PDB file of C-alpha atoms in Angstrom:
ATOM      1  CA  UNK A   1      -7.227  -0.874  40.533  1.00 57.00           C
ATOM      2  CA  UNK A   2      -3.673  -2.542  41.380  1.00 60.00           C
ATOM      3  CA  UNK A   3      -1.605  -0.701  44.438  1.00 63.00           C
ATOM      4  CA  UNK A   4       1.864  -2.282  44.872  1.00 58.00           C
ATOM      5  CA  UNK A   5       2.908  -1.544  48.301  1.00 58.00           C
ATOM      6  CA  UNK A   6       6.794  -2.041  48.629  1.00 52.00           C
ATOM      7  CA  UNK A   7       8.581  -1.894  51.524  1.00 57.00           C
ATOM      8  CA  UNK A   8      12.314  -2.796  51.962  1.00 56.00           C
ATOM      9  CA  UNK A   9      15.369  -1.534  50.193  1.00 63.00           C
ATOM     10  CA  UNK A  10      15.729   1.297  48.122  1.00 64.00           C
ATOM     11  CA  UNK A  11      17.262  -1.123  45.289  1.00 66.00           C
ATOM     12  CA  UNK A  12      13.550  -2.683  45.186  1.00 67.00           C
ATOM     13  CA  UNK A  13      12.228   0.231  45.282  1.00 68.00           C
ATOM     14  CA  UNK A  14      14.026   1.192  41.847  1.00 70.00           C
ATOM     15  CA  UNK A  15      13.543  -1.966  40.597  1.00 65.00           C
ATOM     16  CA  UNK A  16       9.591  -2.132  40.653  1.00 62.00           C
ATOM     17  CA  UNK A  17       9.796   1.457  39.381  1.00 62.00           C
ATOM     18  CA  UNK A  18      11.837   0.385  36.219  1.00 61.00           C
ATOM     19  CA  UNK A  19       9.725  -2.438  35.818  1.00 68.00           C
ATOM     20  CA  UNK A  20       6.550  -0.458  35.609  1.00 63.00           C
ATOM     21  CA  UNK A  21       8.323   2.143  33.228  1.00 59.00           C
ATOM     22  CA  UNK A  22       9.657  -0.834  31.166  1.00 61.00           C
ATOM     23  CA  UNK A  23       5.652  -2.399  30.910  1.00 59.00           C
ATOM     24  CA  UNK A  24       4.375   1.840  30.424  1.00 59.00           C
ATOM     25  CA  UNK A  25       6.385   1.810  27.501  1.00 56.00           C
ATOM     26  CA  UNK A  26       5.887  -1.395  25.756  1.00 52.00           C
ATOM     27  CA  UNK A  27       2.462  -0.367  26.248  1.00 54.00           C
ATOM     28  CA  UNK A  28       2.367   2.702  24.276  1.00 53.00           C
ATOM     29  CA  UNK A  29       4.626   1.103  21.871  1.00 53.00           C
ATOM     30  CA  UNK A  30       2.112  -1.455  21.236  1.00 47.00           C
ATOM     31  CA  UNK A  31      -1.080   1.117  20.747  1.00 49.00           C
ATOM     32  CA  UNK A  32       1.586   2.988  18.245  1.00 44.00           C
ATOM     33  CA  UNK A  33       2.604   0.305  16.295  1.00 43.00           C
ATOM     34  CA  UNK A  34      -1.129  -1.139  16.156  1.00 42.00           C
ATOM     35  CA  UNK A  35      -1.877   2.176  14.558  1.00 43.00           C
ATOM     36  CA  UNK A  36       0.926   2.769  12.359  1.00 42.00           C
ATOM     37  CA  UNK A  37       0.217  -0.379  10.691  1.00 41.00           C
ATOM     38  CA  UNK A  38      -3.633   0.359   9.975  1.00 40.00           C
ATOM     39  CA  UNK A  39      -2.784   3.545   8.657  1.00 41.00           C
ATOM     40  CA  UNK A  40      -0.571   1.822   6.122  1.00 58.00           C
ATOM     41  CA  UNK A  41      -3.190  -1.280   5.347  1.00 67.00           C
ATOM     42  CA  UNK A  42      -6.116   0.727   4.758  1.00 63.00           C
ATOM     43  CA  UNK A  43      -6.954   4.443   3.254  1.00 65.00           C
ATOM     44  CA  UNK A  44     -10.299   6.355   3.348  1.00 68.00           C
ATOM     45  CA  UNK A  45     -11.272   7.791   0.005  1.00 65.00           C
ATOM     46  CA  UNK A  46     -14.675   9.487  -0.974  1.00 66.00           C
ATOM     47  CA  UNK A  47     -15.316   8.324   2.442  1.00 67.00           C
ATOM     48  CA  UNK A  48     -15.193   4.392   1.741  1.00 70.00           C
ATOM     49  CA  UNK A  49     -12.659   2.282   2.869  1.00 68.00           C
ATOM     50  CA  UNK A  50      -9.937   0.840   0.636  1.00 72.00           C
ATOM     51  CA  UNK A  51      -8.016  -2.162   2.075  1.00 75.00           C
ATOM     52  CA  UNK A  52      -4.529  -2.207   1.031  1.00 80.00           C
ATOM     53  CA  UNK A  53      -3.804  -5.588   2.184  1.00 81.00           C
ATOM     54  CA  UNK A  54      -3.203  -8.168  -1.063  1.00 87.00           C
ATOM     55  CA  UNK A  55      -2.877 -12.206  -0.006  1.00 88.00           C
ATOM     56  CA  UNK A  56      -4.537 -13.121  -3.090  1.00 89.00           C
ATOM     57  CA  UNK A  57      -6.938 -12.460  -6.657  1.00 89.00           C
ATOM     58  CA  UNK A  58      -9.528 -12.050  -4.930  1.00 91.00           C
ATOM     59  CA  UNK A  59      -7.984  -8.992  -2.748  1.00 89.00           C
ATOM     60  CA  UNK A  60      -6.715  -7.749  -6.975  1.00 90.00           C
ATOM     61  CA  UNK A  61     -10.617  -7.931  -7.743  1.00 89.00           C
ATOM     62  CA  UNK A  62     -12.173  -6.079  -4.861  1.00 89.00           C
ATOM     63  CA  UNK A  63      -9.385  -3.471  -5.395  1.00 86.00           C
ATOM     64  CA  UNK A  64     -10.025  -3.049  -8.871  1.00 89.00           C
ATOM     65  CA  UNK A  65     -13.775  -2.797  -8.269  1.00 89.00           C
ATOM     66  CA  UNK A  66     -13.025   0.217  -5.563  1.00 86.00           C
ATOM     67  CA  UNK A  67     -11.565   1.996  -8.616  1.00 84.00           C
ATOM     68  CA  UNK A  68     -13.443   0.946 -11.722  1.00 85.00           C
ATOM     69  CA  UNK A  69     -16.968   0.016  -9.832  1.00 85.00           C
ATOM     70  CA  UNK A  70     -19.202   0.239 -12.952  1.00 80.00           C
ATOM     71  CA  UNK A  71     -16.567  -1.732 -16.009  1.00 83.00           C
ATOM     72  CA  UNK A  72     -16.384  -4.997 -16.792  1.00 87.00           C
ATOM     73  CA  UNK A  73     -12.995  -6.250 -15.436  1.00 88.00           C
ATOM     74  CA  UNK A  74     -10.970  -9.261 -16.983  1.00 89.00           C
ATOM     75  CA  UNK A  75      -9.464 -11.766 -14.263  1.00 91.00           C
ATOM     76  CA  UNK A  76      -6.089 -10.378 -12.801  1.00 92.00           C
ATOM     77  CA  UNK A  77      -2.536 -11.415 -14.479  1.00 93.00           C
ATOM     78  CA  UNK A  78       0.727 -10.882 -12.885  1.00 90.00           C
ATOM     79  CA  UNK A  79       4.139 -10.994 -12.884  1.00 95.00           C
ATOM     80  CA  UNK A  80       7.195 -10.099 -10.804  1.00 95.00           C
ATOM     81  CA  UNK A  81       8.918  -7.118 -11.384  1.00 93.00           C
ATOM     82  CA  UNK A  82      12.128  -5.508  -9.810  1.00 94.00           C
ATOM     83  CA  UNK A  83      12.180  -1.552  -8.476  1.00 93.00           C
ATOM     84  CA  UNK A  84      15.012  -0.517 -10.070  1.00 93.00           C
ATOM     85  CA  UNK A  85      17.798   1.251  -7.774  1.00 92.00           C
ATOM     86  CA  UNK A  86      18.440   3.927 -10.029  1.00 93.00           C
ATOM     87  CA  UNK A  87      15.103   5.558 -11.522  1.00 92.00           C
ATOM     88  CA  UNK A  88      15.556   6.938 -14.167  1.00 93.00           C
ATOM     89  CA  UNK A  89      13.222   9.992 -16.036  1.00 94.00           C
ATOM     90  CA  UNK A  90      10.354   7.221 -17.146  1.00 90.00           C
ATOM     91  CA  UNK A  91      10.771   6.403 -13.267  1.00 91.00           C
ATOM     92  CA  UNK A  92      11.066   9.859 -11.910  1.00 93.00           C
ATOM     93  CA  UNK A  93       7.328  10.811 -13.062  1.00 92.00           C
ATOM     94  CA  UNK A  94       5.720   7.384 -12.787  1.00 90.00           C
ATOM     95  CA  UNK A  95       7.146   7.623  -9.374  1.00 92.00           C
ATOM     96  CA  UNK A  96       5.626  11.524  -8.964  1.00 92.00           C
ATOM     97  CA  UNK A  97       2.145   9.544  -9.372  1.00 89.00           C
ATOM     98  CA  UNK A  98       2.450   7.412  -6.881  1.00 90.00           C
ATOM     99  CA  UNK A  99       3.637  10.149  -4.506  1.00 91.00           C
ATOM    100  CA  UNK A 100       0.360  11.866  -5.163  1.00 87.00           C
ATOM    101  CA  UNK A 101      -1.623   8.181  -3.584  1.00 83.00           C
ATOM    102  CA  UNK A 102       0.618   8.306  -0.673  1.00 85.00           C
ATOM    103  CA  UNK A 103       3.393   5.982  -1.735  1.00 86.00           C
ATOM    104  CA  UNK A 104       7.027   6.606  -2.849  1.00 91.00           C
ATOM    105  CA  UNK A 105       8.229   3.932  -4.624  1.00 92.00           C
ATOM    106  CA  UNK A 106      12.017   5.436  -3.665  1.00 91.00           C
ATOM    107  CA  UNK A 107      11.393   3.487  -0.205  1.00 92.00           C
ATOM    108  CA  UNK A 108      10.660   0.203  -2.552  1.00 92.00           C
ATOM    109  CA  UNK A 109      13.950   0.550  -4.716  1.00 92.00           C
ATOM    110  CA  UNK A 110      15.926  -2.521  -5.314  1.00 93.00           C
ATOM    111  CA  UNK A 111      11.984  -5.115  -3.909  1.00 93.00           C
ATOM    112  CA  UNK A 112      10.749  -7.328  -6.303  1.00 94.00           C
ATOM    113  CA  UNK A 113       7.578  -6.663  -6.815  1.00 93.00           C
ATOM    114  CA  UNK A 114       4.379  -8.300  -8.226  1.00 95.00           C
ATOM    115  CA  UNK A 115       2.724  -6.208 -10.767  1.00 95.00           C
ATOM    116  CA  UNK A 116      -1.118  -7.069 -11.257  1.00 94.00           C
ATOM    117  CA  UNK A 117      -3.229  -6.202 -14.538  1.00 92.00           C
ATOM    118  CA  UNK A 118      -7.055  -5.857 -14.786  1.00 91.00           C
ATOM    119  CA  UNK A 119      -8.569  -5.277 -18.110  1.00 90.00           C
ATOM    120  CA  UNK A 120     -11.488  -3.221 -18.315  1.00 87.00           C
ATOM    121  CA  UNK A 121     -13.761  -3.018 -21.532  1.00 78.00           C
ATOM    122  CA  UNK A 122     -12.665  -3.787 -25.012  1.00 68.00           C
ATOM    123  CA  UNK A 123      -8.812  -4.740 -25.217  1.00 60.00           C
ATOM    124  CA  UNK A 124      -8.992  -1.405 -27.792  1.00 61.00           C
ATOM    125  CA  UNK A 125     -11.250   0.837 -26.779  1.00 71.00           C
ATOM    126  CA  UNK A 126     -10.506  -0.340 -22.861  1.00 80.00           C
ATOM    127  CA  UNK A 127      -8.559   0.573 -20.162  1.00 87.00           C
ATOM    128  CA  UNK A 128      -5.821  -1.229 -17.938  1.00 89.00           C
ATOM    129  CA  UNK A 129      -5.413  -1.151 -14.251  1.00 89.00           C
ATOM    130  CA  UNK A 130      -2.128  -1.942 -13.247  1.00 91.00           C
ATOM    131  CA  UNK A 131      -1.457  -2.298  -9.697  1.00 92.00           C
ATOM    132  CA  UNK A 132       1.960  -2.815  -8.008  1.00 93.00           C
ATOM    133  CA  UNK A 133       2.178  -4.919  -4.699  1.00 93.00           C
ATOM    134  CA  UNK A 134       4.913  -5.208  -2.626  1.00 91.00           C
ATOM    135  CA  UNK A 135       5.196  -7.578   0.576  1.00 90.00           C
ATOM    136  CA  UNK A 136       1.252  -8.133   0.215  1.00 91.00           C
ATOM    137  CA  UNK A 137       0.827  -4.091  -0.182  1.00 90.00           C
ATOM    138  CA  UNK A 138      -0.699  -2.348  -2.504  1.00 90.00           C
ATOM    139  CA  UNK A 139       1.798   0.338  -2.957  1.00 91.00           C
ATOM    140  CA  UNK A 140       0.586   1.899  -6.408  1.00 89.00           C
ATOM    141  CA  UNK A 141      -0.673   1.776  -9.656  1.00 90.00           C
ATOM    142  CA  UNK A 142      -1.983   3.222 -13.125  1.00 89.00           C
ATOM    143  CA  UNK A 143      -4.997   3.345 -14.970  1.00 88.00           C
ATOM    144  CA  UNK A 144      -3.851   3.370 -18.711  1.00 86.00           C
ATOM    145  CA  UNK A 145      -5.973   3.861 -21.832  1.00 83.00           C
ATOM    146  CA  UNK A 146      -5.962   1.195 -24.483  1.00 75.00           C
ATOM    147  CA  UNK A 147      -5.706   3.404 -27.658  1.00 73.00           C
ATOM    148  CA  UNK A 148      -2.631   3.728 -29.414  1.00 73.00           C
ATOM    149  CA  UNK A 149      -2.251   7.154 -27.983  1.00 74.00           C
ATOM    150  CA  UNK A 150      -3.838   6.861 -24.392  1.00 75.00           C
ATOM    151  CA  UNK A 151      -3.052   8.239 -21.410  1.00 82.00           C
ATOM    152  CA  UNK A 152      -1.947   7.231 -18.037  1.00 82.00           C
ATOM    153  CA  UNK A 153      -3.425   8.144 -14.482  1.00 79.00           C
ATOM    154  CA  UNK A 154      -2.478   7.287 -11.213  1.00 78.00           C
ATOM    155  CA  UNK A 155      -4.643   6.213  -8.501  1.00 79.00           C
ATOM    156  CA  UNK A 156      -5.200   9.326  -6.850  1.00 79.00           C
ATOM    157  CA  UNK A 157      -6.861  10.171  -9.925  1.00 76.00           C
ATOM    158  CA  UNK A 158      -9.291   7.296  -9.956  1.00 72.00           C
ATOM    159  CA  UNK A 159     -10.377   8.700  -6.484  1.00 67.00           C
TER     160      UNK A 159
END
């Protein structure tokens, strides 16, 4: 237990009593910000853990696996890609998607990105997971069907 005993001036008095307000709230700041940040590097779904965090292929891989744990997967490609500023419709309902994992790619507009691919299965009768990482966070993605007519589904619907 500390006790500070302070005798003296009422300008010392007010001074220690800032100072211990001023370390109070850096304190709580810290605890805040220490859970803000985990809340936004990690999710709980179908109650495992997915990791958000991507540094490298291998982070690509172990995300892919959380979403397609029983295919086949083809080694990640990517490239760099630009949020646009403007969305248009396309951008409007890929973005609606997203919203429903927890991300809105609004808050990303003008970021380059880098846009990862996974194959899974036969390049024709497969699937492709695209996921879209921004400032090493996974902030979305798609699970599209190969065929000529496929379909798309967001991550939330992998879950």
């Amino acid at each position: 237990m500390l006790i500070i005993s302070v005798s003296g001036s009422g300008l010392m008095k007010r001074s220690v009593a800032a100072l211990a307000a001023v370390a109070v709230l850096a304190l709580i700041i810290a605890i805040s910000s220490y859970y803000f940040n985990r809340a936004h590097t990690e999710r709980k779904i179908n109650g495992k853990t997915l990791g958000l965090s991507v540094r490298d292929d291998k982070d690509i891989v172990r995300i892919a696996e959380f979403f397609l744990p029983d295919e086949k997967l083809s080694a990640p490609e990517h490239t760099s890609v630009t949020v646009p500023y403007n969305f248009n419709r396309i951008y409007d309902e890929y973005n609606e998607l997203q919203k429903a994992f927890g991300t809105d790619l609004y808050d990303y507009r003008g970021m380059v990105c880098e846009k990862y691919t996974v194959r899974a299965g036969d390049f024709y009768d497969g699937s492709t997971l695209t996921l879209l990482v921004c400032d090493g966070l996974l902030i979305g993605g798609d699970l599209s069907d190969n065929a000529f007519d496929g379909s798309v589904t967001g991550l939330s619907g992998l879950m």
